[in-house]
Amino acid sequence: MSGSNEEKPPTEAELAQMSRDELVQLGTKLDGVELVHYPEPWPVEGTKAEKRAERTVALWFTISAIAGLAFVVSLIWWPWKYESPENSGGHFWYSLYTPMLGITLGVAVLGLGVGVLMYAKKFVPQEIAVQQRGDGGSGEVDKATIIAQLADSGNRSTIARRSLIKRSAGLGAGVLGLGTVALPLAGFIRDPWEDTEGRDSLWHTGWQPQFPGEVVYLRRNTGHLGEEPEEPSLLRPEDLDAGSMETVFPFRDSERGSHEALAKALKRSDNPVMLIRLRPADADRVVKRKGQEDFNYGDYYAYTKICSHVGCPTSLYEQRTNRILCPCHQSQFDALNYAKPVFGPATRALAQLPITVNEEGYFVARGDFIEAVGPGFWERKS
Ligand code: FES
């Protein structure tokens, strides 16, 4: 509080008797503030300009509300399941899902922000005040006067009689709030794991054979996006140098010739696997996990690419140290020790895919992972 005032501060009883205008004047005086310019934003009520300003502010809040509503509707009802480019209509709408979420949420936030800015610009008094800097904490008198000043500012902004602005601002903020509530709830409404034991549940991946004896090959993603489905690039042991790593995906004969099925296998988030070929000297030092002693094929080990921390892709394999690194939070896994975590926040080893080489010389999976890949979830006990 400034020590520049020479008047004795009023008592609490006197303060209680003072009107808001008097408190505003007192506050500025006690603070050594000089109001150089303190105009009423709209001294004459109901002018065209005033109404236009009000409608402009309300328009932005309404835009925000409509965009917020569109966000919630898109989040829940927009086609979100993968559609291959073969189905041109379906693919078009599916491909707009993420942009729709971004655009609608962006416009909702922008509309609300612009509305608040416009309101502050058009209706909050644009006073010019000069104040001397003071030391020390705030006393009762300061608190009372600042509250009065704030209330006066609100009063002068005429918000009390701006029901259009209040309603549209409430609508915009309300719908945006609805969007933030809908985000965590959307996972329950559009639950991809409804069938907790099914093939698409968190317990299984695309490596699970769809019928007994089905062969599931290890395949590269060559990035081919042409109209004609390509011949899948299957892997043989000689395709990998010692000390190298290749990301592989499942391929089954039933997918041959189907662009959609081939693309789906690449899209499924728990499918990517790191196929690592250890250097022979390193392979001699491997410690295998109990019950998984035969999951490797010679020097070749296949680990899920989904980090056991929160599911980022653990895409980095460091040949010299045999460490697998997750770039998200720097967890490191030891490829010589069944990919158990040795650094960082991850606490569980990366799931290992059992592999072998079939009579044609191609790598194939010997079944699905024997545990869920990736981070923990409610039903998971380990
Ligand atoms: S997701 Fe891999 S370390 Fe966090």
GROMACS .gro file of C-alpha atoms and ligand atoms in nm:
model
  386
    1MET     CA    1   0.000   0.000   0.000
    2SER     CA    2   0.132   0.338  -0.089
    3GLY     CA    3   0.233   0.567   0.188
    4SER     CA    4   0.159   0.872  -0.019
    5ASN     CA    5  -0.191   0.929   0.116
    6GLU     CA    6  -0.215   1.178   0.398
    7GLU     CA    7  -0.575   1.105   0.492
    8LYS     CA    8  -0.653   0.874   0.775
    9PRO     CA    9  -0.799   0.553   0.635
   10PRO     CA   10  -1.169   0.511   0.720
   11THR     CA   11  -1.277   0.268   0.986
   12GLU     CA   12  -1.452  -0.057   0.900
   13ALA     CA   13  -1.787   0.092   0.999
   14GLU     CA   14  -1.728   0.390   0.772
   15LEU     CA   15  -1.629   0.160   0.490
   16ALA     CA   16  -1.951  -0.034   0.528
   17GLN     CA   17  -2.149   0.290   0.488
   18MET     CA   18  -1.977   0.400   0.168
   19SER     CA   19  -2.128   0.355  -0.175
   20ARG     CA   20  -1.941   0.173  -0.449
   21ASP     CA   21  -1.854   0.495  -0.629
   22GLU     CA   22  -1.713   0.639  -0.308
   23LEU     CA   23  -1.513   0.325  -0.247
   24VAL     CA   24  -1.375   0.340  -0.601
   25GLN     CA   25  -1.267   0.700  -0.550
   26LEU     CA   26  -1.126   0.622  -0.207
   27GLY     CA   27  -0.937   0.323  -0.340
   28THR     CA   28  -0.770   0.514  -0.618
   29LYS     CA   29  -0.685   0.796  -0.381
   30LEU     CA   30  -0.537   0.571  -0.114
   31ASP     CA   31  -0.335   0.387  -0.373
   32GLY     CA   32  -0.198   0.706  -0.514
   33VAL     CA   33  -0.377   0.629  -0.835
   34GLU     CA   34  -0.486   0.899  -1.065
   35LEU     CA   35  -0.759   0.808  -1.310
   36VAL     CA   36  -0.659   1.005  -1.611
   37HIS     CA   37  -0.934   0.870  -1.832
   38TYR     CA   38  -1.234   0.669  -1.708
   39PRO     CA   39  -1.513   0.672  -1.965
   40GLU     CA   40  -1.844   0.487  -1.967
   41PRO     CA   41  -1.813   0.247  -2.262
   42TRP     CA   42  -2.172   0.312  -2.366
   43PRO     CA   43  -2.295   0.634  -2.202
   44VAL     CA   44  -2.616   0.630  -2.407
   45GLU     CA   45  -2.809   0.309  -2.375
   46GLY     CA   46  -2.954   0.124  -2.672
   47THR     CA   47  -2.765   0.287  -2.957
   48LYS     CA   48  -2.723   0.097  -3.283
   49ALA     CA   49  -2.349   0.073  -3.228
   50GLU     CA   50  -2.402  -0.073  -2.884
   51LYS     CA   51  -2.645  -0.332  -3.015
   52ARG     CA   52  -2.409  -0.417  -3.298
   53ALA     CA   53  -2.124  -0.468  -3.051
   54GLU     CA   54  -2.344  -0.689  -2.839
   55ARG     CA   55  -2.448  -0.898  -3.138
   56THR     CA   56  -2.085  -0.935  -3.248
   57VAL     CA   57  -1.981  -1.070  -2.910
   58ALA     CA   58  -2.282  -1.302  -2.899
   59LEU     CA   59  -2.205  -1.423  -3.251
   60TRP     CA   60  -1.858  -1.542  -3.148
   61PHE     CA   61  -1.994  -1.722  -2.844
   62THR     CA   62  -2.260  -1.883  -3.063
   63ILE     CA   63  -1.997  -1.992  -3.316
   64SER     CA   64  -1.805  -2.144  -3.026
   65ALA     CA   65  -2.117  -2.327  -2.906
   66ILE     CA   66  -2.200  -2.464  -3.252
   67ALA     CA   67  -1.842  -2.579  -3.307
   68GLY     CA   68  -1.833  -2.737  -2.959
   69LEU     CA   69  -2.152  -2.921  -3.037
   70ALA     CA   70  -2.010  -3.034  -3.372
   71PHE     CA   71  -1.702  -3.161  -3.186
   72VAL     CA   72  -1.909  -3.376  -2.952
   73VAL     CA   73  -2.121  -3.508  -3.239
   74SER     CA   74  -1.809  -3.586  -3.450
   75LEU     CA   75  -1.636  -3.749  -3.159
   76ILE     CA   76  -1.919  -3.991  -3.105
   77TRP     CA   77  -2.091  -4.038  -3.441
   78TRP     CA   78  -1.843  -3.960  -3.719
   79PRO     CA   79  -1.727  -4.275  -3.909
   80TRP     CA   80  -1.399  -4.362  -3.737
   81LYS     CA   81  -1.332  -4.722  -3.831
   82TYR     CA   82  -1.072  -4.774  -4.103
   83GLU     CA   83  -1.209  -4.786  -4.457
   84SER     CA   84  -0.974  -4.881  -4.738
   85PRO     CA   85  -0.927  -4.651  -5.039
   86GLU     CA   86  -1.114  -4.917  -5.244
   87ASN     CA   87  -1.431  -4.795  -5.074
   88SER     CA   88  -1.389  -4.438  -5.196
   89GLY     CA   89  -1.699  -4.291  -5.027
   90GLY     CA   90  -1.637  -4.459  -4.692
   91HIS     CA   91  -1.265  -4.384  -4.702
   92PHE     CA   92  -1.331  -4.015  -4.768
   93TRP     CA   93  -1.552  -3.973  -4.463
   94TYR     CA   94  -1.327  -4.189  -4.244
   95SER     CA   95  -1.022  -3.986  -4.347
   96LEU     CA   96  -1.197  -3.668  -4.225
   97TYR     CA   97  -1.247  -3.799  -3.871
   98THR     CA   98  -0.929  -3.658  -3.715
   99PRO     CA   99  -0.943  -3.327  -3.908
  100MET     CA  100  -1.305  -3.285  -3.797
  101LEU     CA  101  -1.209  -3.325  -3.432
  102GLY     CA  102  -0.924  -3.076  -3.469
  103ILE     CA  103  -1.123  -2.819  -3.664
  104THR     CA  104  -1.436  -2.826  -3.449
  105LEU     CA  105  -1.247  -2.815  -3.119
  106GLY     CA  106  -1.017  -2.544  -3.252
  107VAL     CA  107  -1.307  -2.327  -3.366
  108ALA     CA  108  -1.487  -2.380  -3.033
  109VAL     CA  109  -1.185  -2.260  -2.835
  110LEU     CA  110  -1.115  -1.981  -3.081
  111GLY     CA  111  -1.476  -1.861  -3.075
  112LEU     CA  112  -1.481  -1.850  -2.698
  113GLY     CA  113  -1.147  -1.667  -2.689
  114VAL     CA  114  -1.246  -1.411  -2.951
  115GLY     CA  115  -1.581  -1.360  -2.775
  116VAL     CA  116  -1.409  -1.283  -2.446
  117LEU     CA  117  -1.163  -1.050  -2.618
  118MET     CA  118  -1.440  -0.867  -2.802
  119TYR     CA  119  -1.636  -0.831  -2.483
  120ALA     CA  120  -1.336  -0.688  -2.299
  121LYS     CA  121  -1.268  -0.451  -2.587
  122LYS     CA  122  -1.622  -0.328  -2.635
  123PHE     CA  123  -1.770  -0.331  -2.287
  124VAL     CA  124  -1.504  -0.320  -2.017
  125PRO     CA  125  -1.410   0.043  -1.933
  126GLN     CA  126  -1.081   0.131  -2.097
  127GLU     CA  127  -0.952   0.358  -1.825
  128ILE     CA  128  -0.605   0.502  -1.809
  129ALA     CA  129  -0.471   0.510  -1.452
  130VAL     CA  130  -0.136   0.607  -1.308
  131GLN     CA  131  -0.033   0.450  -0.978
  132GLN     CA  132   0.266   0.490  -0.752
  133ARG     CA  133   0.435   0.165  -0.663
  134GLY     CA  134   0.394   0.073  -0.294
  135ASP     CA  135   0.545  -0.179  -0.050
  136GLY     CA  136   0.388  -0.416   0.201
  137GLY     CA  137   0.078  -0.638   0.204
  138SER     CA  138  -0.284  -0.542   0.156
  139GLY     CA  139  -0.489  -0.411   0.446
  140GLU     CA  140  -0.866  -0.432   0.495
  141VAL     CA  141  -0.916  -0.101   0.325
  142ASP     CA  142  -0.725  -0.215   0.017
  143LYS     CA  143  -0.927  -0.532  -0.009
  144ALA     CA  144  -1.259  -0.352   0.023
  145THR     CA  145  -1.166  -0.090  -0.232
  146ILE     CA  146  -1.029  -0.330  -0.489
  147ILE     CA  147  -1.344  -0.540  -0.467
  148ALA     CA  148  -1.544  -0.224  -0.520
  149GLN     CA  149  -1.332  -0.135  -0.821
  150LEU     CA  150  -1.377  -0.475  -0.975
  151ALA     CA  151  -1.751  -0.469  -0.914
  152ASP     CA  152  -1.768  -0.120  -1.056
  153SER     CA  153  -1.579  -0.231  -1.364
  154GLY     CA  154  -1.828  -0.516  -1.410
  155ASN     CA  155  -2.114  -0.276  -1.358
  156ARG     CA  156  -1.985  -0.022  -1.606
  157SER     CA  157  -1.933  -0.296  -1.860
  158THR     CA  158  -2.316  -0.330  -1.845
  159ILE     CA  159  -2.289  -0.707  -1.830
  160ALA     CA  160  -2.589  -0.719  -1.596
  161ARG     CA  161  -2.823  -0.613  -1.876
  162ARG     CA  162  -2.645  -0.801  -2.156
  163SER     CA  163  -2.853  -1.113  -2.142
  164LEU     CA  164  -2.773  -1.202  -2.505
  165ILE     CA  165  -2.400  -1.200  -2.431
  166LYS     CA  166  -2.445  -1.382  -2.102
  167ARG     CA  167  -2.659  -1.652  -2.261
  168SER     CA  168  -2.434  -1.704  -2.561
  169ALA     CA  169  -2.118  -1.702  -2.344
  170GLY     CA  170  -2.281  -1.954  -2.111
  171LEU     CA  171  -2.379  -2.167  -2.409
  172GLY     CA  172  -2.029  -2.152  -2.562
  173ALA     CA  173  -1.852  -2.231  -2.236
  174GLY     CA  174  -2.110  -2.495  -2.149
  175VAL     CA  175  -2.078  -2.680  -2.479
  176LEU     CA  176  -1.700  -2.662  -2.461
  177GLY     CA  177  -1.723  -2.802  -2.108
  178LEU     CA  178  -1.946  -3.076  -2.246
  179GLY     CA  179  -1.674  -3.154  -2.500
  180THR     CA  180  -1.411  -3.193  -2.231
  181VAL     CA  181  -1.641  -3.425  -2.037
  182ALA     CA  182  -1.726  -3.618  -2.356
  183LEU     CA  183  -1.359  -3.685  -2.432
  184PRO     CA  184  -1.294  -3.931  -2.147
  185LEU     CA  185  -1.648  -4.071  -2.177
  186ALA     CA  186  -1.620  -4.136  -2.551
  187GLY     CA  187  -1.404  -4.440  -2.484
  188PHE     CA  188  -1.694  -4.597  -2.299
  189ILE     CA  189  -1.955  -4.505  -2.557
  190ARG     CA  190  -1.747  -4.630  -2.850
  191ASP     CA  191  -1.571  -4.908  -2.671
  192PRO     CA  192  -1.354  -5.105  -2.912
  193TRP     CA  193  -1.298  -5.368  -2.643
  194GLU     CA  194  -1.659  -5.453  -2.568
  195ASP     CA  195  -1.580  -5.821  -2.601
  196THR     CA  196  -1.303  -5.848  -2.344
  197GLU     CA  197  -1.206  -6.200  -2.448
  198GLY     CA  198  -1.255  -6.162  -2.824
  199ARG     CA  199  -0.992  -6.151  -3.095
  200ASP     CA  200  -1.001  -5.772  -3.097
  201SER     CA  201  -0.970  -5.739  -2.720
  202LEU     CA  202  -0.664  -5.612  -2.539
  203TRP     CA  203  -0.563  -5.971  -2.462
  204HIS     CA  204  -0.496  -6.059  -2.826
  205THR     CA  205  -0.321  -5.912  -3.126
  206GLY     CA  206  -0.334  -5.965  -3.501
  207TRP     CA  207  -0.076  -6.241  -3.456
  208GLN     CA  208  -0.339  -6.475  -3.320
  209PRO     CA  209  -0.426  -6.747  -3.577
  210GLN     CA  210  -0.786  -6.717  -3.688
  211PHE     CA  211  -0.825  -7.094  -3.705
  212PRO     CA  212  -0.609  -7.381  -3.579
  213GLY     CA  213  -0.306  -7.433  -3.798
  214GLU     CA  214  -0.328  -7.099  -3.979
  215VAL     CA  215   0.018  -6.977  -4.080
  216VAL     CA  216   0.094  -6.618  -3.980
  217TYR     CA  217   0.403  -6.484  -4.157
  218LEU     CA  218   0.630  -6.197  -4.056
  219ARG     CA  219   0.602  -5.927  -4.319
  220ARG     CA  220   0.764  -5.591  -4.385
  221ASN     CA  221   0.575  -5.269  -4.449
  222THR     CA  222   0.710  -5.154  -4.784
  223GLY     CA  223   0.493  -4.842  -4.790
  224HIS     CA  224   0.322  -4.950  -5.110
  225LEU     CA  225   0.001  -4.751  -5.146
  226GLY     CA  226  -0.089  -4.825  -5.506
  227GLU     CA  227  -0.426  -4.938  -5.631
  228GLU     CA  228  -0.320  -5.297  -5.677
  229PRO     CA  229  -0.236  -5.488  -5.360
  230GLU     CA  230   0.129  -5.574  -5.367
  231GLU     CA  231   0.279  -5.914  -5.306
  232PRO     CA  232   0.369  -5.903  -4.934
  233SER     CA  233   0.736  -5.881  -4.850
  234LEU     CA  234   0.791  -6.184  -4.626
  235LEU     CA  235   1.112  -6.227  -4.432
  236ARG     CA  236   1.374  -6.497  -4.439
  237PRO     CA  237   1.661  -6.523  -4.188
  238GLU     CA  238   1.916  -6.412  -4.449
  239ASP     CA  239   1.729  -6.082  -4.493
  240LEU     CA  240   1.869  -5.945  -4.165
  241ASP     CA  241   2.231  -5.865  -4.087
  242ALA     CA  242   2.367  -5.958  -3.745
  243GLY     CA  243   2.296  -5.671  -3.508
  244SER     CA  244   2.004  -5.534  -3.710
  245MET     CA  245   1.636  -5.485  -3.645
  246GLU     CA  246   1.333  -5.491  -3.873
  247THR     CA  247   0.976  -5.390  -3.792
  248VAL     CA  248   0.735  -5.663  -3.899
  249PHE     CA  249   0.360  -5.715  -3.921
  250PRO     CA  250   0.143  -6.026  -3.946
  251PHE     CA  251   0.042  -6.161  -4.285
  252ARG     CA  252  -0.186  -6.456  -4.359
  253ASP     CA  253  -0.270  -6.611  -4.693
  254SER     CA  254  -0.634  -6.506  -4.663
  255GLU     CA  255  -0.517  -6.143  -4.695
  256ARG     CA  256  -0.346  -6.198  -5.028
  257GLY     CA  257  -0.497  -5.971  -5.293
  258SER     CA  258  -0.705  -5.769  -5.047
  259HIS     CA  259  -0.588  -5.412  -5.016
  260GLU     CA  260  -0.819  -5.361  -4.721
  261ALA     CA  261  -0.706  -5.666  -4.523
  262LEU     CA  262  -0.339  -5.585  -4.588
  263ALA     CA  263  -0.387  -5.226  -4.478
  264LYS     CA  264  -0.580  -5.332  -4.167
  265ALA     CA  265  -0.291  -5.553  -4.056
  266LEU     CA  266  -0.063  -5.252  -4.075
  267LYS     CA  267  -0.309  -5.025  -3.898
  268ARG     CA  268  -0.382  -5.241  -3.598
  269SER     CA  269  -0.193  -5.074  -3.317
  270ASP     CA  270  -0.077  -5.385  -3.131
  271ASN     CA  271   0.062  -5.560  -3.441
  272PRO     CA  272   0.409  -5.404  -3.489
  273VAL     CA  273   0.691  -5.629  -3.375
  274MET     CA  274   1.067  -5.577  -3.369
  275LEU     CA  275   1.250  -5.868  -3.524
  276ILE     CA  276   1.605  -5.848  -3.390
  277ARG     CA  277   1.902  -6.047  -3.507
  278LEU     CA  278   2.164  -6.050  -3.233
  279ARG     CA  279   2.533  -6.065  -3.310
  280PRO     CA  280   2.659  -6.420  -3.245
  281ALA     CA  281   2.881  -6.316  -2.953
  282ASP     CA  282   2.585  -6.137  -2.792
  283ALA     CA  283   2.349  -6.427  -2.858
  284ASP     CA  284   2.573  -6.646  -2.642
  285ARG     CA  285   2.502  -6.422  -2.343
  286VAL     CA  286   2.123  -6.428  -2.371
  287VAL     CA  287   1.917  -6.498  -2.060
  288LYS     CA  288   1.578  -6.637  -2.155
  289ARG     CA  289   1.259  -6.582  -1.968
  290LYS     CA  290   1.114  -6.878  -1.783
  291GLY     CA  291   0.854  -7.049  -2.002
  292GLN     CA  292   0.975  -6.868  -2.314
  293GLU     CA  293   1.297  -7.060  -2.373
  294ASP     CA  294   1.196  -7.163  -2.725
  295PHE     CA  295   1.036  -6.834  -2.838
  296ASN     CA  296   1.340  -6.731  -3.041
  297TYR     CA  297   1.473  -6.877  -3.364
  298GLY     CA  298   1.851  -6.902  -3.330
  299ASP     CA  299   1.984  -6.548  -3.293
  300TYR     CA  300   1.647  -6.397  -3.393
  301TYR     CA  301   1.418  -6.256  -3.123
  302ALA     CA  302   1.083  -6.090  -3.177
  303TYR     CA  303   0.951  -5.838  -2.925
  304THR     CA  304   0.639  -5.626  -2.939
  305LYS     CA  305   0.703  -5.269  -3.035
  306ILE     CA  306   0.441  -5.143  -2.790
  307CYS     CA  307   0.610  -5.006  -2.481
  308SER     CA  308   0.494  -5.155  -2.151
  309HIS     CA  309   0.495  -4.810  -1.994
  310VAL     CA  310   0.218  -4.622  -2.175
  311GLY     CA  311   0.229  -4.779  -2.520
  312CYS     CA  312   0.459  -4.567  -2.736
  313PRO     CA  313   0.653  -4.745  -3.011
  314THR     CA  314   0.987  -4.866  -2.878
  315SER     CA  315   1.148  -4.818  -3.213
  316LEU     CA  316   1.514  -4.779  -3.133
  317TYR     CA  317   1.747  -5.076  -3.112
  318GLU     CA  318   2.104  -5.001  -3.017
  319GLN     CA  319   2.325  -5.273  -3.155
  320ARG     CA  320   2.634  -5.211  -2.937
  321THR     CA  321   2.453  -5.226  -2.603
  322ASN     CA  322   2.164  -5.447  -2.718
  323ARG     CA  323   1.924  -5.200  -2.565
  324ILE     CA  324   1.579  -5.122  -2.698
  325LEU     CA  325   1.485  -4.762  -2.631
  326CYS     CA  326   1.143  -4.605  -2.605
  327PRO     CA  327   1.171  -4.242  -2.711
  328CYS     CA  328   0.864  -4.127  -2.516
  329HIS     CA  329   0.999  -4.144  -2.160
  330GLN     CA  330   1.338  -4.300  -2.222
  331SER     CA  331   1.265  -4.650  -2.093
  332GLN     CA  332   1.531  -4.898  -2.197
  333PHE     CA  333   1.491  -5.273  -2.233
  334ASP     CA  334   1.770  -5.529  -2.247
  335ALA     CA  335   1.738  -5.744  -2.560
  336LEU     CA  336   1.974  -6.002  -2.407
  337ASN     CA  337   1.750  -6.038  -2.101
  338TYR     CA  338   1.406  -6.109  -2.254
  339ALA     CA  339   1.362  -5.734  -2.305
  340LYS     CA  340   1.325  -5.662  -1.938
  341PRO     CA  341   1.332  -5.293  -1.843
  342VAL     CA  342   1.670  -5.169  -1.720
  343PHE     CA  343   1.610  -4.794  -1.718
  344GLY     CA  344   1.319  -4.550  -1.712
  345PRO     CA  345   0.959  -4.572  -1.596
  346ALA     CA  346   0.862  -4.903  -1.761
  347THR     CA  347   0.835  -5.189  -1.512
  348ARG     CA  348   0.733  -5.482  -1.732
  349ALA     CA  349   0.934  -5.665  -1.999
  350LEU     CA  350   0.826  -5.626  -2.361
  351ALA     CA  351   0.608  -5.918  -2.465
  352GLN     CA  352   0.796  -6.171  -2.679
  353LEU     CA  353   0.642  -6.324  -2.991
  354PRO     CA  354   0.721  -6.692  -3.042
  355ILE     CA  355   0.872  -6.738  -3.388
  356THR     CA  356   1.024  -7.002  -3.610
  357VAL     CA  357   1.105  -7.056  -3.978
  358ASN     CA  358   0.873  -7.276  -4.185
  359GLU     CA  359   0.968  -7.533  -4.448
  360GLU     CA  360   0.958  -7.263  -4.717
  361GLY     CA  361   1.224  -7.068  -4.527
  362TYR     CA  362   1.001  -6.782  -4.411
  363PHE     CA  363   0.968  -6.650  -4.061
  364VAL     CA  364   0.631  -6.737  -3.908
  365ALA     CA  365   0.474  -6.677  -3.567
  366ARG     CA  366   0.415  -6.987  -3.358
  367GLY     CA  367   0.109  -6.827  -3.205
  368ASP     CA  368   0.000  -6.501  -3.045
  369PHE     CA  369   0.185  -6.338  -2.758
  370ILE     CA  370   0.121  -6.525  -2.436
  371GLU     CA  371   0.047  -6.202  -2.251
  372ALA     CA  372  -0.120  -5.872  -2.336
  373VAL     CA  373   0.114  -5.628  -2.505
  374GLY     CA  374   0.161  -5.268  -2.399
  375PRO     CA  375   0.068  -5.087  -2.079
  376GLY     CA  376  -0.151  -5.208  -1.796
  377PHE     CA  377  -0.530  -5.189  -1.808
  378TRP     CA  378  -0.803  -5.253  -1.556
  379GLU     CA  379  -0.843  -5.625  -1.615
  380ARG     CA  380  -0.471  -5.691  -1.621
  381LYS     CA  381  -0.333  -5.832  -1.297
  382SER     CA  382   0.041  -5.850  -1.375
  383FES     S1  383   0.581  -4.508  -2.324
  383FES    FE1  384   0.775  -4.594  -2.335
  383FES     S2  385   0.881  -4.504  -2.176
  383FES    FE2  386   0.686  -4.420  -2.159
   0.00000   0.00000   0.00000
